[in-house]
Short mmCIF file of C-alpha atoms in Angstrom, two decimals:
data_model
loop_
_atom_site.label_atom_id
_atom_site.label_comp_id
_atom_site.label_asym_id
_atom_site.label_seq_id
_atom_site.Cartn_x
_atom_site.Cartn_y
_atom_site.Cartn_z
CA ALA M 1 0.00 0.00 0.00
CA GLN M 2 1.12 3.53 -0.67
CA SER M 3 2.12 5.38 2.48
CA VAL M 4 4.17 8.10 4.10
CA THR M 5 5.71 7.20 7.43
CA GLN M 6 7.14 9.50 10.06
CA PRO M 7 8.35 7.10 12.74
CA ASP M 8 8.99 9.72 15.43
CA ILE M 9 5.87 11.18 17.06
CA HIS M 10 7.77 13.50 19.41
CA ILE M 11 11.36 14.70 19.39
CA THR M 12 13.07 16.96 21.91
CA VAL M 13 16.37 18.66 21.14
CA SER M 14 18.37 21.33 22.89
CA GLU M 15 18.62 24.76 21.32
CA GLY M 16 21.71 24.89 19.14
CA ALA M 17 21.80 21.13 18.61
CA SER M 18 21.39 19.51 15.23
CA LEU M 19 18.09 18.02 14.10
CA GLU M 20 17.04 15.20 11.81
CA LEU M 21 13.40 14.26 11.27
CA ARG M 22 12.74 11.02 9.46
CA CYS M 23 10.35 10.36 6.60
CA ASN M 24 9.92 7.20 4.53
CA TYR M 25 7.63 6.75 1.57
CA SER M 26 6.46 3.68 -0.25
CA TYR M 27 5.52 4.28 -3.85
CA GLY M 28 6.47 2.68 -7.13
CA ALA M 29 8.90 5.44 -8.03
CA THR M 30 10.21 8.58 -6.39
CA PRO M 31 7.22 10.89 -6.14
CA TYR M 32 7.30 14.62 -5.57
CA LEU M 33 8.31 15.21 -1.94
CA PHE M 34 7.57 17.99 0.51
CA TRP M 35 8.15 19.06 4.09
CA TYR M 36 5.66 21.35 5.81
CA VAL M 37 5.69 22.98 9.24
CA GLN M 38 2.66 23.78 11.37
CA SER M 39 2.49 26.06 14.39
CA PRO M 40 -0.31 25.32 16.90
CA GLY M 41 -3.76 26.22 15.57
CA GLN M 42 -2.39 27.33 12.22
CA GLY M 43 -2.24 26.10 8.67
CA LEU M 44 0.81 24.46 7.13
CA GLN M 45 3.73 26.31 5.62
CA LEU M 46 6.01 24.80 3.00
CA LEU M 47 9.63 24.35 4.11
CA LEU M 48 11.03 22.72 0.99
CA LYS M 49 10.15 20.47 -1.92
CA TYR M 50 11.81 17.97 -4.24
CA PHE M 51 10.68 17.43 -7.81
CA SER M 52 13.80 16.13 -9.55
CA GLY M 53 17.52 16.74 -9.93
CA ASP M 54 19.88 17.28 -7.02
CA THR M 55 18.86 15.01 -4.17
CA LEU M 56 19.89 17.57 -1.53
CA VAL M 57 17.25 20.27 -1.31
CA GLN M 58 17.56 23.57 0.51
CA GLY M 59 14.56 25.21 2.10
CA ILE M 60 13.57 28.16 4.21
CA LYS M 61 14.67 28.83 7.79
CA GLY M 62 17.94 26.93 7.31
CA PHE M 63 16.32 23.53 6.69
CA GLU M 64 17.49 20.99 4.14
CA ALA M 65 16.41 17.51 3.12
CA GLU M 66 18.00 14.69 1.20
CA VAL M 67 16.30 12.13 -1.01
CA LYS M 68 17.78 8.65 -0.66
CA ARG M 69 16.06 6.51 -3.25
CA SER M 70 17.66 3.27 -2.08
CA GLN M 71 16.07 3.82 1.34
CA SER M 72 12.90 5.59 0.10
CA SER M 73 13.65 8.32 2.59
CA PHE M 74 13.41 12.10 2.62
CA ASN M 75 14.80 13.18 5.99
CA LEU M 76 14.69 16.78 7.12
CA ARG M 77 17.77 18.30 8.74
CA LYS M 78 18.89 21.48 10.38
CA PRO M 79 22.42 22.00 11.76
CA SER M 80 21.44 24.26 14.67
CA VAL M 81 17.91 24.41 16.07
CA HIS M 82 16.38 27.62 17.36
CA TRP M 83 13.61 27.84 19.96
CA SER M 84 11.28 29.21 17.27
CA ASP M 85 11.57 25.90 15.38
CA ALA M 86 9.31 24.22 17.94
CA ALA M 87 6.31 23.09 15.88
CA GLU M 88 4.88 20.05 14.16
CA TYR M 89 6.50 18.88 10.94
CA PHE M 90 4.80 16.93 8.19
CA CYS M 91 6.30 15.03 5.32
CA ALA M 92 4.12 14.76 2.21
CA VAL M 93 4.20 13.23 -1.25
CA ALA M 94 2.34 14.02 -4.42
CA LEU M 95 1.95 11.64 -7.30
CA TYR M 96 2.78 12.73 -10.81
CA ASN M 97 -0.66 14.01 -11.70
CA PHE M 98 -0.81 16.11 -8.52
CA ASN M 99 -4.37 14.99 -7.92
CA LYS M 100 -3.63 13.97 -4.37
CA PHE M 101 -1.12 14.80 -1.71
CA TYR M 102 -0.47 12.24 1.03
CA PHE M 103 0.77 13.28 4.44
CA GLY M 104 2.64 11.52 7.20
CA SER M 105 1.27 11.60 10.74
CA GLY M 106 3.63 14.35 11.79
CA THR M 107 6.52 14.81 14.22
CA LYS M 108 6.21 17.29 17.08
CA LEU M 109 9.46 19.07 17.82
CA ASN M 110 10.14 20.44 21.27
CA VAL M 111 13.19 22.65 21.80
CA LYS M 112 14.84 22.82 25.23
CA PRO M 113 16.56 26.04 26.26
CA ASP J 1 -1.98 39.86 -0.49
CA GLY J 2 -2.89 36.61 -2.20
CA GLY J 3 -3.90 33.74 0.00
CA ILE J 4 -6.53 31.38 1.29
CA THR J 5 -9.17 32.47 3.76
CA GLN J 6 -11.08 30.03 5.88
CA SER J 7 -14.04 30.96 8.03
CA PRO J 8 -15.10 30.69 10.70
CA LYS J 9 -11.95 29.96 12.70
CA TYR J 10 -13.97 28.33 15.48
CA LEU J 11 -17.39 26.74 15.16
CA PHE J 12 -19.63 24.91 17.56
CA ARG J 13 -22.41 22.66 16.43
CA LYS J 14 -25.09 20.64 18.08
CA GLU J 15 -25.45 17.02 17.13
CA GLY J 16 -27.75 16.54 14.16
CA GLN J 17 -27.00 19.91 12.58
CA ASN J 18 -25.29 20.51 9.27
CA VAL J 19 -22.56 23.15 9.18
CA THR J 20 -20.72 24.74 6.28
CA LEU J 21 -17.08 25.82 6.36
CA SER J 22 -16.02 28.50 3.94
CA CYS J 23 -12.82 28.49 1.87
CA GLU J 24 -11.92 31.30 -0.52
CA GLN J 25 -8.68 31.78 -2.47
CA ASN J 26 -7.43 34.65 -4.61
CA LEU J 27 -4.35 32.86 -5.93
CA ASN J 28 -6.03 31.97 -9.23
CA HIS J 29 -5.40 28.30 -8.48
CA ASP J 30 -7.29 25.62 -10.32
CA ALA J 31 -7.15 22.93 -7.64
CA MET J 32 -8.61 23.06 -4.15
CA TYR J 33 -8.63 20.53 -1.33
CA TRP J 34 -10.20 19.86 2.05
CA TYR J 35 -8.29 17.99 4.74
CA ARG J 36 -9.25 16.86 8.19
CA GLN J 37 -6.63 16.84 10.93
CA ASP J 38 -6.90 14.79 14.10
CA PRO J 39 -4.13 14.45 16.69
CA GLY J 40 -1.60 11.80 15.72
CA GLN J 41 -3.22 11.08 12.36
CA GLY J 42 -1.76 13.71 10.11
CA LEU J 43 -3.94 15.15 7.38
CA ARG J 44 -6.59 13.07 5.67
CA LEU J 45 -8.11 14.11 2.37
CA ILE J 46 -11.88 14.65 2.37
CA TYR J 47 -12.58 16.08 -1.11
CA TYR J 48 -10.62 17.72 -3.86
CA SER J 49 -11.46 19.66 -6.98
CA GLN J 50 -9.21 20.11 -10.01
CA ILE J 51 -11.53 22.43 -11.89
CA VAL J 52 -14.74 24.39 -11.50
CA ASN J 53 -17.92 22.28 -11.40
CA ASP J 54 -15.98 19.10 -10.76
CA PHE J 55 -14.81 17.45 -7.55
CA GLN J 56 -13.70 14.03 -6.36
CA LYS J 57 -14.01 12.12 -3.12
CA GLY J 58 -10.89 11.73 -1.06
CA ASP J 59 -10.16 9.04 1.48
CA ILE J 60 -12.75 10.04 4.11
CA ALA J 61 -15.63 11.66 2.19
CA GLU J 62 -18.49 9.98 4.04
CA GLY J 63 -20.64 12.52 5.89
CA TYR J 64 -19.24 15.48 3.95
CA SER J 65 -20.30 17.36 0.82
CA VAL J 66 -18.72 20.09 -1.29
CA SER J 67 -19.44 22.33 -4.24
CA ARG J 68 -17.20 24.17 -6.69
CA GLU J 69 -19.38 26.69 -8.49
CA LYS J 70 -16.64 29.32 -8.65
CA LYS J 71 -12.90 28.97 -9.08
CA GLU J 72 -12.28 30.99 -5.91
CA SER J 73 -14.59 29.09 -3.59
CA PHE J 74 -14.76 25.52 -2.27
CA PRO J 75 -17.14 25.28 0.70
CA LEU J 76 -17.34 22.12 2.80
CA THR J 77 -20.55 20.99 4.49
CA VAL J 78 -20.26 18.70 7.45
CA THR J 79 -23.55 16.85 7.56
CA SER J 80 -25.31 15.14 10.42
CA ALA J 81 -24.24 11.84 8.86
CA GLN J 82 -20.62 12.47 9.86
CA LYS J 83 -20.28 10.41 13.02
CA ASN J 84 -17.30 12.13 14.55
CA PRO J 85 -17.07 15.65 13.14
CA THR J 86 -15.05 17.31 15.90
CA ALA J 87 -11.72 18.10 14.23
CA PHE J 88 -9.50 20.76 12.70
CA TYR J 89 -10.32 21.33 9.03
CA LEU J 90 -7.80 22.67 6.56
CA CYS J 91 -8.46 24.01 3.11
CA ALA J 92 -5.67 24.15 0.55
CA SER J 93 -5.13 25.08 -3.06
CA SER J 94 -2.52 24.43 -5.72
CA PRO J 95 -1.95 25.59 -9.27
CA GLY J 96 -3.14 22.21 -10.50
CA GLN J 97 -2.10 20.00 -13.37
CA GLY J 98 -2.10 22.72 -15.96
CA ARG J 99 0.46 24.92 -14.25
CA LEU J 100 3.52 22.79 -13.63
CA ALA J 101 5.89 24.48 -16.04
CA GLY J 102 9.23 25.43 -14.58
CA MET J 103 8.97 22.99 -11.70
CA ASN J 104 8.22 25.86 -9.35
CA THR J 105 4.62 24.96 -8.75
CA GLY J 106 2.66 22.02 -7.52
CA GLU J 107 2.87 22.64 -3.81
CA LEU J 108 -0.16 23.10 -1.58
CA PHE J 109 -0.99 26.47 -0.06
CA PHE J 110 -3.00 26.25 3.16
CA GLY J 111 -5.53 28.37 4.95
CA GLU J 112 -5.31 28.84 8.71
CA GLY J 113 -7.92 26.23 9.45
CA SER J 114 -11.34 25.94 11.06
CA ARG J 115 -11.85 24.12 14.33
CA LEU J 116 -15.24 22.44 14.58
CA THR J 117 -16.52 21.20 17.91
CA VAL J 118 -19.71 19.21 18.25
CA LEU J 119 -21.45 19.76 21.58
#
């Protein structure tokens, strides 16, 4: 079955520490890939997206993600976390016709001072 | 500024009542979507529309209805048939299939959501 998996429900990191949020997808080929961030009670904001080409993608707010086709993963990274990064992060995929976008269950990030 | 407006932000409903959530966009996007968000379940697709006067069921359409009479508007009605309607509802839009040139499109743009509580 097609799916997007975010195995970590909650993650806590110290401010200034590095961050990696995991995302795995299971589709026949590499779909279009996205990471979104959601602050409490708000809509989702796009952090970055992958359509094709370079497998290392840069996004806003210092985030980056890398596509690893052999592992069907699209992990989100940030070298130094800021307290304002505390939010919920969603990985998403879109199939080639863009009719549907599928979302993972989300990872809540808590940042310790 | 261009964007997506959802209203109301908070809504309370008695059991057995229908309620309609509004979603308006001025981004000139062809495609619009409704998602439901419950804690720990991510976003689940209710309905989507790729073009005016056409829409498709998503993964959890039962108990919901939509219309797409104008490009800018995609209202969602939560009917009394929806057994567990208390949730956070998100509307989104995207340029759609016809606007993918340049690989700088295709992403979803979200409204700020509507929280529905059934009393």
